[in-house]
Amino acid sequence: MANGTGVVHGFPHLDTARAAITALYRRLTSDGVLAYAASVAPADVAFSDLDDLHLGTQRVARALVRQLGLPDARIMVSFQEMEDAASVELTAGPEYFIELNDRFRRYRRDIGAALAHEITHVLLHRLGLSFPGTRANEILTDTATTYLGAGWLLLDAYREDRDSSQKLGYLTPEEFGYVLAKRAAVFGEDPRIWFTSPQGYEAYTRGAARALRDERQPPLTTAGRVGRHRYARERRYALEHPGAPGDPAAPYAFEALRDGPRVAFECPTCHQRIRVPVRGRVRARCGLCRTVLECDT
């Protein structure tokens, strides 16, 4: 897990984060994802300066192991001088061997965030789920940590002012907010009450606004007037010119098939590609996450 230096903002890794959400649903199934309906509670991962360093670290690590549905087994956490924030040994056995940067001896409030990312590495390893390339795999880990209920800690560890900054993980603060908002929409949570970092709260707000746009894209009936007008214009062109390429920037694509035209778009929940007939009002169910979508095609 990398330390944050020179914090990047915006949504440069959004495609990879969306692919990670899809991969989680494919590997765990919809029922498996629903098993993570409750996020880890702030009280379970709170760390006071009065807590014993090693006993407190063990307590927080066990809470995160439970949150991520891993077996209760021996957890070995050590503090080392190292460049990264933390690392974990990926083994087939039930034990957990984690190294944390020595600076966490002084900044104990962020130990939970570092542990959450590393323990998710263990979960993904045991699930056999990975992306090619280090950066993509780390983004998968950040996304999984957040979507499975432990990643709000990573966003809460983000702090930035004129003189200094800290961010853990590979997603930008806004991307953490985006994934957290996607989770909140599925499980009906309001993670805003958990933030102690004002900058983390603001990043969540920006990410949540971006996540809301996914739910307001044509052909969904929740799309805005401008989007609906654009969709109607492109649908008319597609019907008049079957097989002609559409706008590559559009969040949907029309397909001319033997049984009639269809429109393809991403499920706003899991980002699996969905195809529905072009015939007006249609109710579709995503085959991956089972979300029911009201469409006007």
PDB file of C-alpha atoms in Angstrom:
ATOM      1  CA  MET A   1       0.000   0.000   0.000  1.00  0.00           C
ATOM      2  CA  ALA A   2       1.417   3.348  -1.040  1.00  0.00           C
ATOM      3  CA  ASN A   3       1.704   6.513   1.010  1.00  0.00           C
ATOM      4  CA  GLY A   4      -0.024   9.552  -0.429  1.00  0.00           C
ATOM      5  CA  THR A   5       2.380  12.283  -1.560  1.00  0.00           C
ATOM      6  CA  GLY A   6       1.239  15.040  -3.900  1.00  0.00           C
ATOM      7  CA  VAL A   7      -2.460  14.149  -3.805  1.00  0.00           C
ATOM      8  CA  VAL A   8      -4.084  13.614  -7.217  1.00  0.00           C
ATOM      9  CA  HIS A   9      -7.744  14.653  -7.520  1.00  0.00           C
ATOM     10  CA  GLY A  10     -10.589  13.893  -9.894  1.00  0.00           C
ATOM     11  CA  PHE A  11     -11.543  10.603 -11.529  1.00  0.00           C
ATOM     12  CA  PRO A  12      -8.570   9.302 -13.568  1.00  0.00           C
ATOM     13  CA  HIS A  13      -9.103   5.670 -12.488  1.00  0.00           C
ATOM     14  CA  LEU A  14     -12.884   5.549 -12.805  1.00  0.00           C
ATOM     15  CA  ASP A  15     -12.985   2.901 -15.538  1.00  0.00           C
ATOM     16  CA  THR A  16     -10.800   0.554 -13.484  1.00  0.00           C
ATOM     17  CA  ALA A  17     -12.866   1.150 -10.333  1.00  0.00           C
ATOM     18  CA  ARG A  18     -16.056   0.354 -12.246  1.00  0.00           C
ATOM     19  CA  ALA A  19     -14.476  -2.802 -13.667  1.00  0.00           C
ATOM     20  CA  ALA A  20     -13.534  -3.752 -10.101  1.00  0.00           C
ATOM     21  CA  ILE A  21     -17.148  -3.438  -8.943  1.00  0.00           C
ATOM     22  CA  THR A  22     -18.244  -5.671 -11.822  1.00  0.00           C
ATOM     23  CA  ALA A  23     -15.524  -8.187 -10.937  1.00  0.00           C
ATOM     24  CA  LEU A  24     -16.697  -8.310  -7.315  1.00  0.00           C
ATOM     25  CA  TYR A  25     -20.259  -9.136  -8.360  1.00  0.00           C
ATOM     26  CA  ARG A  26     -19.027 -11.779 -10.789  1.00  0.00           C
ATOM     27  CA  ARG A  27     -16.784 -13.454  -8.222  1.00  0.00           C
ATOM     28  CA  LEU A  28     -19.001 -13.131  -5.131  1.00  0.00           C
ATOM     29  CA  THR A  29     -22.431 -13.143  -6.864  1.00  0.00           C
ATOM     30  CA  SER A  30     -25.181 -10.745  -5.843  1.00  0.00           C
ATOM     31  CA  ASP A  31     -25.972 -12.762  -2.713  1.00  0.00           C
ATOM     32  CA  GLY A  32     -22.300 -12.754  -1.756  1.00  0.00           C
ATOM     33  CA  VAL A  33     -22.068  -8.981  -2.033  1.00  0.00           C
ATOM     34  CA  LEU A  34     -25.245  -8.614   0.037  1.00  0.00           C
ATOM     35  CA  ALA A  35     -23.484 -10.455   2.875  1.00  0.00           C
ATOM     36  CA  TYR A  36     -21.479  -7.232   3.376  1.00  0.00           C
ATOM     37  CA  ALA A  37     -24.553  -5.090   3.967  1.00  0.00           C
ATOM     38  CA  ALA A  38     -23.225  -3.528   7.199  1.00  0.00           C
ATOM     39  CA  SER A  39     -20.026  -1.493   7.172  1.00  0.00           C
ATOM     40  CA  VAL A  40     -17.479  -1.874   9.930  1.00  0.00           C
ATOM     41  CA  ALA A  41     -18.602   0.290  12.847  1.00  0.00           C
ATOM     42  CA  PRO A  42     -16.472   3.291  13.859  1.00  0.00           C
ATOM     43  CA  ALA A  43     -16.426   2.069  17.470  1.00  0.00           C
ATOM     44  CA  ASP A  44     -14.858  -1.244  16.379  1.00  0.00           C
ATOM     45  CA  VAL A  45     -11.900   0.430  14.669  1.00  0.00           C
ATOM     46  CA  ALA A  46     -11.409   3.471  16.898  1.00  0.00           C
ATOM     47  CA  PHE A  47      -7.845   3.833  18.169  1.00  0.00           C
ATOM     48  CA  SER A  48      -6.982   6.178  21.021  1.00  0.00           C
ATOM     49  CA  ASP A  49      -3.512   7.401  21.955  1.00  0.00           C
ATOM     50  CA  LEU A  50      -4.214   5.813  25.335  1.00  0.00           C
ATOM     51  CA  ASP A  51      -4.661   2.337  23.802  1.00  0.00           C
ATOM     52  CA  ASP A  52      -1.800  -0.118  23.977  1.00  0.00           C
ATOM     53  CA  LEU A  53      -0.214  -0.064  20.506  1.00  0.00           C
ATOM     54  CA  HIS A  54      -0.036  -3.801  19.923  1.00  0.00           C
ATOM     55  CA  LEU A  55      -3.236  -4.839  21.689  1.00  0.00           C
ATOM     56  CA  GLY A  56      -5.137  -2.048  19.950  1.00  0.00           C
ATOM     57  CA  THR A  57      -3.740  -3.030  16.570  1.00  0.00           C
ATOM     58  CA  GLN A  58      -4.760  -6.650  17.157  1.00  0.00           C
ATOM     59  CA  ARG A  59      -8.272  -5.567  18.152  1.00  0.00           C
ATOM     60  CA  VAL A  60      -8.749  -3.420  15.037  1.00  0.00           C
ATOM     61  CA  ALA A  61      -7.273  -6.103  12.756  1.00  0.00           C
ATOM     62  CA  ARG A  62      -9.675  -8.722  14.125  1.00  0.00           C
ATOM     63  CA  ALA A  63     -12.637  -6.386  13.562  1.00  0.00           C
ATOM     64  CA  LEU A  64     -11.584  -5.954   9.929  1.00  0.00           C
ATOM     65  CA  VAL A  65     -11.037  -9.685   9.444  1.00  0.00           C
ATOM     66  CA  ARG A  66     -14.629 -10.213  10.650  1.00  0.00           C
ATOM     67  CA  GLN A  67     -15.914  -7.418   8.405  1.00  0.00           C
ATOM     68  CA  LEU A  68     -14.345  -8.979   5.333  1.00  0.00           C
ATOM     69  CA  GLY A  69     -15.639 -12.455   6.149  1.00  0.00           C
ATOM     70  CA  LEU A  70     -12.227 -14.053   6.596  1.00  0.00           C
ATOM     71  CA  PRO A  71     -11.463 -16.857   9.060  1.00  0.00           C
ATOM     72  CA  ASP A  72     -10.579 -15.918  12.614  1.00  0.00           C
ATOM     73  CA  ALA A  73      -6.902 -16.873  12.868  1.00  0.00           C
ATOM     74  CA  ARG A  74      -3.609 -15.658  14.305  1.00  0.00           C
ATOM     75  CA  ILE A  75      -2.762 -12.112  13.246  1.00  0.00           C
ATOM     76  CA  MET A  76       0.855 -10.975  13.338  1.00  0.00           C
ATOM     77  CA  VAL A  77       1.322  -7.211  12.898  1.00  0.00           C
ATOM     78  CA  SER A  78       4.743  -5.578  13.118  1.00  0.00           C
ATOM     79  CA  PHE A  79       5.947  -1.999  12.663  1.00  0.00           C
ATOM     80  CA  GLN A  80       8.887  -1.450  10.318  1.00  0.00           C
ATOM     81  CA  GLU A  81      10.826   1.346   8.675  1.00  0.00           C
ATOM     82  CA  MET A  82       9.556   1.141   5.096  1.00  0.00           C
ATOM     83  CA  GLU A  83       8.720   3.317   2.115  1.00  0.00           C
ATOM     84  CA  ASP A  84       5.127   2.140   1.696  1.00  0.00           C
ATOM     85  CA  ALA A  85       2.381   2.546   4.274  1.00  0.00           C
ATOM     86  CA  ALA A  86       1.996  -1.206   4.767  1.00  0.00           C
ATOM     87  CA  SER A  87       2.463  -4.636   3.235  1.00  0.00           C
ATOM     88  CA  VAL A  88       1.023  -8.101   3.741  1.00  0.00           C
ATOM     89  CA  GLU A  89       2.301 -11.616   3.198  1.00  0.00           C
ATOM     90  CA  LEU A  90      -0.078 -13.552   0.963  1.00  0.00           C
ATOM     91  CA  THR A  91      -0.132 -17.172   2.043  1.00  0.00           C
ATOM     92  CA  ALA A  92      -2.496 -20.102   1.644  1.00  0.00           C
ATOM     93  CA  GLY A  93      -2.709 -20.630   5.404  1.00  0.00           C
ATOM     94  CA  PRO A  94      -5.194 -19.029   7.787  1.00  0.00           C
ATOM     95  CA  GLU A  95      -2.643 -16.747   9.510  1.00  0.00           C
ATOM     96  CA  TYR A  96      -2.193 -13.060   8.687  1.00  0.00           C
ATOM     97  CA  PHE A  97       1.266 -11.443   8.559  1.00  0.00           C
ATOM     98  CA  ILE A  98       1.126  -7.661   8.140  1.00  0.00           C
ATOM     99  CA  GLU A  99       3.812  -4.984   8.320  1.00  0.00           C
ATOM    100  CA  LEU A 100       2.901  -1.356   9.022  1.00  0.00           C
ATOM    101  CA  ASN A 101       5.062   1.696   8.488  1.00  0.00           C
ATOM    102  CA  ASP A 102       6.735   2.749  11.718  1.00  0.00           C
ATOM    103  CA  ARG A 103       5.059   6.159  11.519  1.00  0.00           C
ATOM    104  CA  PHE A 104       1.767   4.557  12.529  1.00  0.00           C
ATOM    105  CA  ARG A 105       3.200   4.286  16.033  1.00  0.00           C
ATOM    106  CA  ARG A 106       2.578   8.054  16.180  1.00  0.00           C
ATOM    107  CA  TYR A 107      -0.502   8.287  13.928  1.00  0.00           C
ATOM    108  CA  ARG A 108      -2.631   5.559  15.438  1.00  0.00           C
ATOM    109  CA  ARG A 109      -5.940   6.887  14.160  1.00  0.00           C
ATOM    110  CA  ASP A 110      -4.991   5.707  10.645  1.00  0.00           C
ATOM    111  CA  ILE A 111      -3.954   2.166  11.576  1.00  0.00           C
ATOM    112  CA  GLY A 112      -7.420   0.873  10.724  1.00  0.00           C
ATOM    113  CA  ALA A 113      -7.218   2.344   7.217  1.00  0.00           C
ATOM    114  CA  ALA A 114      -3.861   0.716   6.512  1.00  0.00           C
ATOM    115  CA  LEU A 115      -5.019  -2.636   7.905  1.00  0.00           C
ATOM    116  CA  ALA A 116      -8.262  -2.553   5.903  1.00  0.00           C
ATOM    117  CA  HIS A 117      -6.398  -2.326   2.600  1.00  0.00           C
ATOM    118  CA  GLU A 118      -3.912  -5.060   3.496  1.00  0.00           C
ATOM    119  CA  ILE A 119      -6.526  -7.480   4.822  1.00  0.00           C
ATOM    120  CA  THR A 120      -8.534  -6.969   1.628  1.00  0.00           C
ATOM    121  CA  HIS A 121      -5.415  -8.054  -0.274  1.00  0.00           C
ATOM    122  CA  VAL A 122      -5.672 -11.328   1.657  1.00  0.00           C
ATOM    123  CA  LEU A 123      -9.372 -11.699   0.812  1.00  0.00           C
ATOM    124  CA  LEU A 124      -8.799 -11.123  -2.914  1.00  0.00           C
ATOM    125  CA  HIS A 125      -5.845 -13.510  -2.917  1.00  0.00           C
ATOM    126  CA  ARG A 126      -7.957 -16.262  -1.383  1.00  0.00           C
ATOM    127  CA  LEU A 127     -10.799 -15.535  -3.811  1.00  0.00           C
ATOM    128  CA  GLY A 128      -8.366 -15.768  -6.718  1.00  0.00           C
ATOM    129  CA  LEU A 129      -9.430 -12.306  -7.878  1.00  0.00           C
ATOM    130  CA  SER A 130      -6.821  -9.982  -9.373  1.00  0.00           C
ATOM    131  CA  PHE A 131      -6.234  -7.499 -12.187  1.00  0.00           C
ATOM    132  CA  PRO A 132      -3.121  -7.503 -14.408  1.00  0.00           C
ATOM    133  CA  GLY A 133      -0.529  -4.939 -13.416  1.00  0.00           C
ATOM    134  CA  THR A 134       0.331  -3.560  -9.980  1.00  0.00           C
ATOM    135  CA  ARG A 135      -1.595  -0.297 -10.269  1.00  0.00           C
ATOM    136  CA  ALA A 136      -4.797  -1.898 -11.565  1.00  0.00           C
ATOM    137  CA  ASN A 137      -4.580  -4.562  -8.878  1.00  0.00           C
ATOM    138  CA  GLU A 138      -4.156  -1.921  -6.161  1.00  0.00           C
ATOM    139  CA  ILE A 139      -7.174  -0.020  -7.509  1.00  0.00           C
ATOM    140  CA  LEU A 140      -9.123  -3.289  -7.384  1.00  0.00           C
ATOM    141  CA  THR A 141      -8.067  -3.650  -3.733  1.00  0.00           C
ATOM    142  CA  ASP A 142      -9.075  -0.084  -2.833  1.00  0.00           C
ATOM    143  CA  THR A 143     -12.421  -0.562  -4.565  1.00  0.00           C
ATOM    144  CA  ALA A 144     -13.098  -3.906  -2.904  1.00  0.00           C
ATOM    145  CA  THR A 145     -12.142  -2.530   0.518  1.00  0.00           C
ATOM    146  CA  THR A 146     -14.593   0.313   0.063  1.00  0.00           C
ATOM    147  CA  TYR A 147     -17.449  -1.608  -1.542  1.00  0.00           C
ATOM    148  CA  LEU A 148     -17.301  -4.369   1.089  1.00  0.00           C
ATOM    149  CA  GLY A 149     -17.672  -1.955   3.979  1.00  0.00           C
ATOM    150  CA  ALA A 150     -14.178  -1.138   5.275  1.00  0.00           C
ATOM    151  CA  GLY A 151     -12.922   1.499   2.848  1.00  0.00           C
ATOM    152  CA  TRP A 152     -14.557   4.531   4.457  1.00  0.00           C
ATOM    153  CA  LEU A 153     -11.518   4.359   6.751  1.00  0.00           C
ATOM    154  CA  LEU A 154      -9.220   5.009   3.792  1.00  0.00           C
ATOM    155  CA  LEU A 155     -11.132   8.118   2.778  1.00  0.00           C
ATOM    156  CA  ASP A 156     -11.236   9.339   6.379  1.00  0.00           C
ATOM    157  CA  ALA A 157      -7.424   9.048   6.475  1.00  0.00           C
ATOM    158  CA  TYR A 158      -7.199  11.701   3.726  1.00  0.00           C
ATOM    159  CA  ARG A 159      -6.132  15.110   5.030  1.00  0.00           C
ATOM    160  CA  GLU A 160      -4.768  18.072   3.105  1.00  0.00           C
ATOM    161  CA  ASP A 161      -3.971  21.708   3.789  1.00  0.00           C
ATOM    162  CA  ARG A 162      -1.612  24.340   2.410  1.00  0.00           C
ATOM    163  CA  ASP A 163       1.435  22.880   4.135  1.00  0.00           C
ATOM    164  CA  SER A 164       0.981  19.109   4.131  1.00  0.00           C
ATOM    165  CA  SER A 165      -1.133  16.239   2.862  1.00  0.00           C
ATOM    166  CA  GLN A 166      -1.795  12.587   3.558  1.00  0.00           C
ATOM    167  CA  LYS A 167      -3.694  10.032   1.531  1.00  0.00           C
ATOM    168  CA  LEU A 168      -3.582   6.256   1.712  1.00  0.00           C
ATOM    169  CA  GLY A 169      -4.358   3.999  -1.240  1.00  0.00           C
ATOM    170  CA  TYR A 170      -4.320   4.404  -5.002  1.00  0.00           C
ATOM    171  CA  LEU A 171      -7.788   5.812  -5.713  1.00  0.00           C
ATOM    172  CA  THR A 172      -8.123   9.574  -5.576  1.00  0.00           C
ATOM    173  CA  PRO A 173     -10.202  10.982  -2.688  1.00  0.00           C
ATOM    174  CA  GLU A 174     -13.066  11.665  -5.095  1.00  0.00           C
ATOM    175  CA  GLU A 175     -12.895   8.105  -6.441  1.00  0.00           C
ATOM    176  CA  PHE A 176     -13.063   6.729  -2.907  1.00  0.00           C
ATOM    177  CA  GLY A 177     -16.142   8.925  -2.463  1.00  0.00           C
ATOM    178  CA  TYR A 178     -17.602   7.605  -5.711  1.00  0.00           C
ATOM    179  CA  VAL A 179     -17.221   3.930  -4.745  1.00  0.00           C
ATOM    180  CA  LEU A 180     -18.470   4.629  -1.226  1.00  0.00           C
ATOM    181  CA  ALA A 181     -21.538   6.372  -2.656  1.00  0.00           C
ATOM    182  CA  LYS A 182     -22.192   3.411  -4.985  1.00  0.00           C
ATOM    183  CA  ARG A 183     -22.137   1.154  -1.946  1.00  0.00           C
ATOM    184  CA  ALA A 184     -24.369   3.539   0.014  1.00  0.00           C
ATOM    185  CA  ALA A 185     -26.955   3.474  -2.791  1.00  0.00           C
ATOM    186  CA  VAL A 186     -27.131  -0.340  -2.647  1.00  0.00           C
ATOM    187  CA  PHE A 187     -27.278  -0.712   1.134  1.00  0.00           C
ATOM    188  CA  GLY A 188     -29.009   2.509   2.166  1.00  0.00           C
ATOM    189  CA  GLU A 189     -26.132   3.745   4.314  1.00  0.00           C
ATOM    190  CA  ASP A 190     -25.151   7.335   5.048  1.00  0.00           C
ATOM    191  CA  PRO A 191     -21.371   7.244   5.575  1.00  0.00           C
ATOM    192  CA  ARG A 192     -21.138  11.012   6.059  1.00  0.00           C
ATOM    193  CA  ILE A 193     -21.701  10.604   9.792  1.00  0.00           C
ATOM    194  CA  TRP A 194     -18.472   8.564  10.142  1.00  0.00           C
ATOM    195  CA  PHE A 195     -15.999  11.111   8.789  1.00  0.00           C
ATOM    196  CA  THR A 196     -13.627  12.906  11.133  1.00  0.00           C
ATOM    197  CA  SER A 197     -11.667  14.410   8.208  1.00  0.00           C
ATOM    198  CA  PRO A 198     -13.317  17.510   6.682  1.00  0.00           C
ATOM    199  CA  GLN A 199     -11.409  16.883   3.444  1.00  0.00           C
ATOM    200  CA  GLY A 200     -12.658  13.282   3.377  1.00  0.00           C
ATOM    201  CA  TYR A 201     -16.228  14.519   3.811  1.00  0.00           C
ATOM    202  CA  GLU A 202     -15.858  16.987   0.944  1.00  0.00           C
ATOM    203  CA  ALA A 203     -14.319  14.325  -1.320  1.00  0.00           C
ATOM    204  CA  TYR A 204     -17.227  11.999  -0.546  1.00  0.00           C
ATOM    205  CA  THR A 205     -19.672  14.732  -1.543  1.00  0.00           C
ATOM    206  CA  ARG A 206     -17.921  15.223  -4.891  1.00  0.00           C
ATOM    207  CA  GLY A 207     -17.706  11.479  -5.506  1.00  0.00           C
ATOM    208  CA  ALA A 208     -21.363  10.998  -4.602  1.00  0.00           C
ATOM    209  CA  ALA A 209     -22.375  13.644  -7.139  1.00  0.00           C
ATOM    210  CA  ARG A 210     -20.441  11.742  -9.811  1.00  0.00           C
ATOM    211  CA  ALA A 211     -22.039   8.444  -8.777  1.00  0.00           C
ATOM    212  CA  LEU A 212     -25.499  10.007  -9.012  1.00  0.00           C
ATOM    213  CA  ARG A 213     -24.857  10.809 -12.684  1.00  0.00           C
ATOM    214  CA  ASP A 214     -24.672   7.057 -13.376  1.00  0.00           C
ATOM    215  CA  GLU A 215     -28.288   6.732 -12.245  1.00  0.00           C
ATOM    216  CA  ARG A 216     -29.479   9.599 -14.466  1.00  0.00           C
ATOM    217  CA  GLN A 217     -28.227   8.501 -17.865  1.00  0.00           C
ATOM    218  CA  PRO A 218     -30.512   7.478 -20.758  1.00  0.00           C
ATOM    219  CA  PRO A 219     -32.211   5.163 -21.381  1.00  0.00           C
ATOM    220  CA  LEU A 220     -33.101   5.176 -17.648  1.00  0.00           C
ATOM    221  CA  THR A 221     -36.349   7.008 -16.920  1.00  0.00           C
ATOM    222  CA  THR A 222     -34.494   9.069 -14.305  1.00  0.00           C
ATOM    223  CA  ALA A 223     -32.444  10.781 -17.032  1.00  0.00           C
ATOM    224  CA  GLY A 224     -32.729  14.543 -17.259  1.00  0.00           C
ATOM    225  CA  ARG A 225     -34.392  16.502 -20.045  1.00  0.00           C
ATOM    226  CA  VAL A 226     -31.164  17.330 -21.901  1.00  0.00           C
ATOM    227  CA  GLY A 227     -30.050  13.708 -21.855  1.00  0.00           C
ATOM    228  CA  ARG A 228     -33.455  12.519 -23.020  1.00  0.00           C
ATOM    229  CA  HIS A 229     -33.454  14.912 -25.979  1.00  0.00           C
ATOM    230  CA  ARG A 230     -29.975  13.802 -27.000  1.00  0.00           C
ATOM    231  CA  TYR A 231     -30.999  10.163 -26.676  1.00  0.00           C
ATOM    232  CA  ALA A 232     -34.118  10.699 -28.830  1.00  0.00           C
ATOM    233  CA  ARG A 233     -32.032  12.366 -31.538  1.00  0.00           C
ATOM    234  CA  GLU A 234     -29.450   9.554 -31.600  1.00  0.00           C
ATOM    235  CA  ARG A 235     -32.140   6.879 -31.485  1.00  0.00           C
ATOM    236  CA  ARG A 236     -33.815   8.404 -34.522  1.00  0.00           C
ATOM    237  CA  TYR A 237     -30.504   8.450 -36.389  1.00  0.00           C
ATOM    238  CA  ALA A 238     -29.793   4.823 -35.426  1.00  0.00           C
ATOM    239  CA  LEU A 239     -33.207   3.669 -36.653  1.00  0.00           C
ATOM    240  CA  GLU A 240     -32.764   5.521 -39.940  1.00  0.00           C
ATOM    241  CA  HIS A 241     -29.179   4.282 -40.431  1.00  0.00           C
ATOM    242  CA  PRO A 242     -29.010   0.721 -39.050  1.00  0.00           C
ATOM    243  CA  GLY A 243     -25.469  -0.364 -38.217  1.00  0.00           C
ATOM    244  CA  ALA A 244     -24.016   3.143 -38.453  1.00  0.00           C
ATOM    245  CA  PRO A 245     -21.571   3.965 -35.638  1.00  0.00           C
ATOM    246  CA  GLY A 246     -22.986   6.192 -32.935  1.00  0.00           C
ATOM    247  CA  ASP A 247     -21.341   8.761 -30.701  1.00  0.00           C
ATOM    248  CA  PRO A 248     -18.485   6.908 -28.905  1.00  0.00           C
ATOM    249  CA  ALA A 249     -18.763   9.335 -26.000  1.00  0.00           C
ATOM    250  CA  ALA A 250     -22.398   8.433 -25.335  1.00  0.00           C
ATOM    251  CA  PRO A 251     -23.101   6.154 -22.340  1.00  0.00           C
ATOM    252  CA  TYR A 252     -25.195   3.874 -24.577  1.00  0.00           C
ATOM    253  CA  ALA A 253     -24.960   2.317 -28.027  1.00  0.00           C
ATOM    254  CA  PHE A 254     -27.626   1.202 -30.473  1.00  0.00           C
ATOM    255  CA  GLU A 255     -27.381  -2.195 -32.131  1.00  0.00           C
ATOM    256  CA  ALA A 256     -29.247  -3.394 -35.220  1.00  0.00           C
ATOM    257  CA  LEU A 257     -30.176  -7.062 -34.666  1.00  0.00           C
ATOM    258  CA  ARG A 258     -32.348  -9.468 -36.622  1.00  0.00           C
ATOM    259  CA  ASP A 259     -35.081  -9.419 -33.980  1.00  0.00           C
ATOM    260  CA  GLY A 260     -35.122  -5.628 -33.827  1.00  0.00           C
ATOM    261  CA  PRO A 261     -32.965  -2.745 -32.582  1.00  0.00           C
ATOM    262  CA  ARG A 262     -31.527  -2.811 -29.095  1.00  0.00           C
ATOM    263  CA  VAL A 263     -29.740  -0.325 -26.903  1.00  0.00           C
ATOM    264  CA  ALA A 264     -26.766  -1.363 -24.759  1.00  0.00           C
ATOM    265  CA  PHE A 265     -25.707   0.496 -21.610  1.00  0.00           C
ATOM    266  CA  GLU A 266     -24.046  -0.133 -18.265  1.00  0.00           C
ATOM    267  CA  CYS A 267     -26.029  -1.125 -15.196  1.00  0.00           C
ATOM    268  CA  PRO A 268     -25.681   1.842 -12.823  1.00  0.00           C
ATOM    269  CA  THR A 269     -25.148  -0.527  -9.889  1.00  0.00           C
ATOM    270  CA  CYS A 270     -22.587  -3.104 -11.072  1.00  0.00           C
ATOM    271  CA  HIS A 271     -21.586  -1.707 -14.512  1.00  0.00           C
ATOM    272  CA  GLN A 272     -22.368  -4.955 -16.299  1.00  0.00           C
ATOM    273  CA  ARG A 273     -23.394  -4.287 -19.911  1.00  0.00           C
ATOM    274  CA  ILE A 274     -27.176  -4.603 -20.430  1.00  0.00           C
ATOM    275  CA  ARG A 275     -29.089  -4.836 -23.723  1.00  0.00           C
ATOM    276  CA  VAL A 276     -32.795  -4.059 -23.983  1.00  0.00           C
ATOM    277  CA  PRO A 277     -35.181  -3.718 -26.958  1.00  0.00           C
ATOM    278  CA  VAL A 278     -35.830  -0.244 -28.379  1.00  0.00           C
ATOM    279  CA  ARG A 279     -39.588  -0.113 -27.917  1.00  0.00           C
ATOM    280  CA  GLY A 280     -40.487   2.567 -25.383  1.00  0.00           C
ATOM    281  CA  ARG A 281     -41.035   1.801 -21.700  1.00  0.00           C
ATOM    282  CA  VAL A 282     -39.161  -1.320 -20.632  1.00  0.00           C
ATOM    283  CA  ARG A 283     -38.414  -2.800 -17.232  1.00  0.00           C
ATOM    284  CA  ALA A 284     -35.098  -4.657 -17.180  1.00  0.00           C
ATOM    285  CA  ARG A 285     -33.377  -6.689 -14.486  1.00  0.00           C
ATOM    286  CA  CYS A 286     -29.584  -6.831 -14.460  1.00  0.00           C
ATOM    287  CA  GLY A 287     -28.577 -10.472 -14.662  1.00  0.00           C
ATOM    288  CA  LEU A 288     -25.505  -9.873 -12.496  1.00  0.00           C
ATOM    289  CA  CYS A 289     -26.582  -7.700  -9.541  1.00  0.00           C
ATOM    290  CA  ARG A 290     -30.379  -8.160  -9.988  1.00  0.00           C
ATOM    291  CA  THR A 291     -31.086  -4.435  -9.956  1.00  0.00           C
ATOM    292  CA  VAL A 292     -34.439  -3.636 -11.576  1.00  0.00           C
ATOM    293  CA  LEU A 293     -34.117  -0.750 -14.036  1.00  0.00           C
ATOM    294  CA  GLU A 294     -36.950   1.365 -15.411  1.00  0.00           C
ATOM    295  CA  CYS A 295     -36.037   2.362 -18.967  1.00  0.00           C
ATOM    296  CA  ASP A 296     -37.556   4.462 -21.705  1.00  0.00           C
ATOM    297  CA  THR A 297     -35.878   3.167 -24.855  1.00  0.00           C
TER     298      THR A 297
END
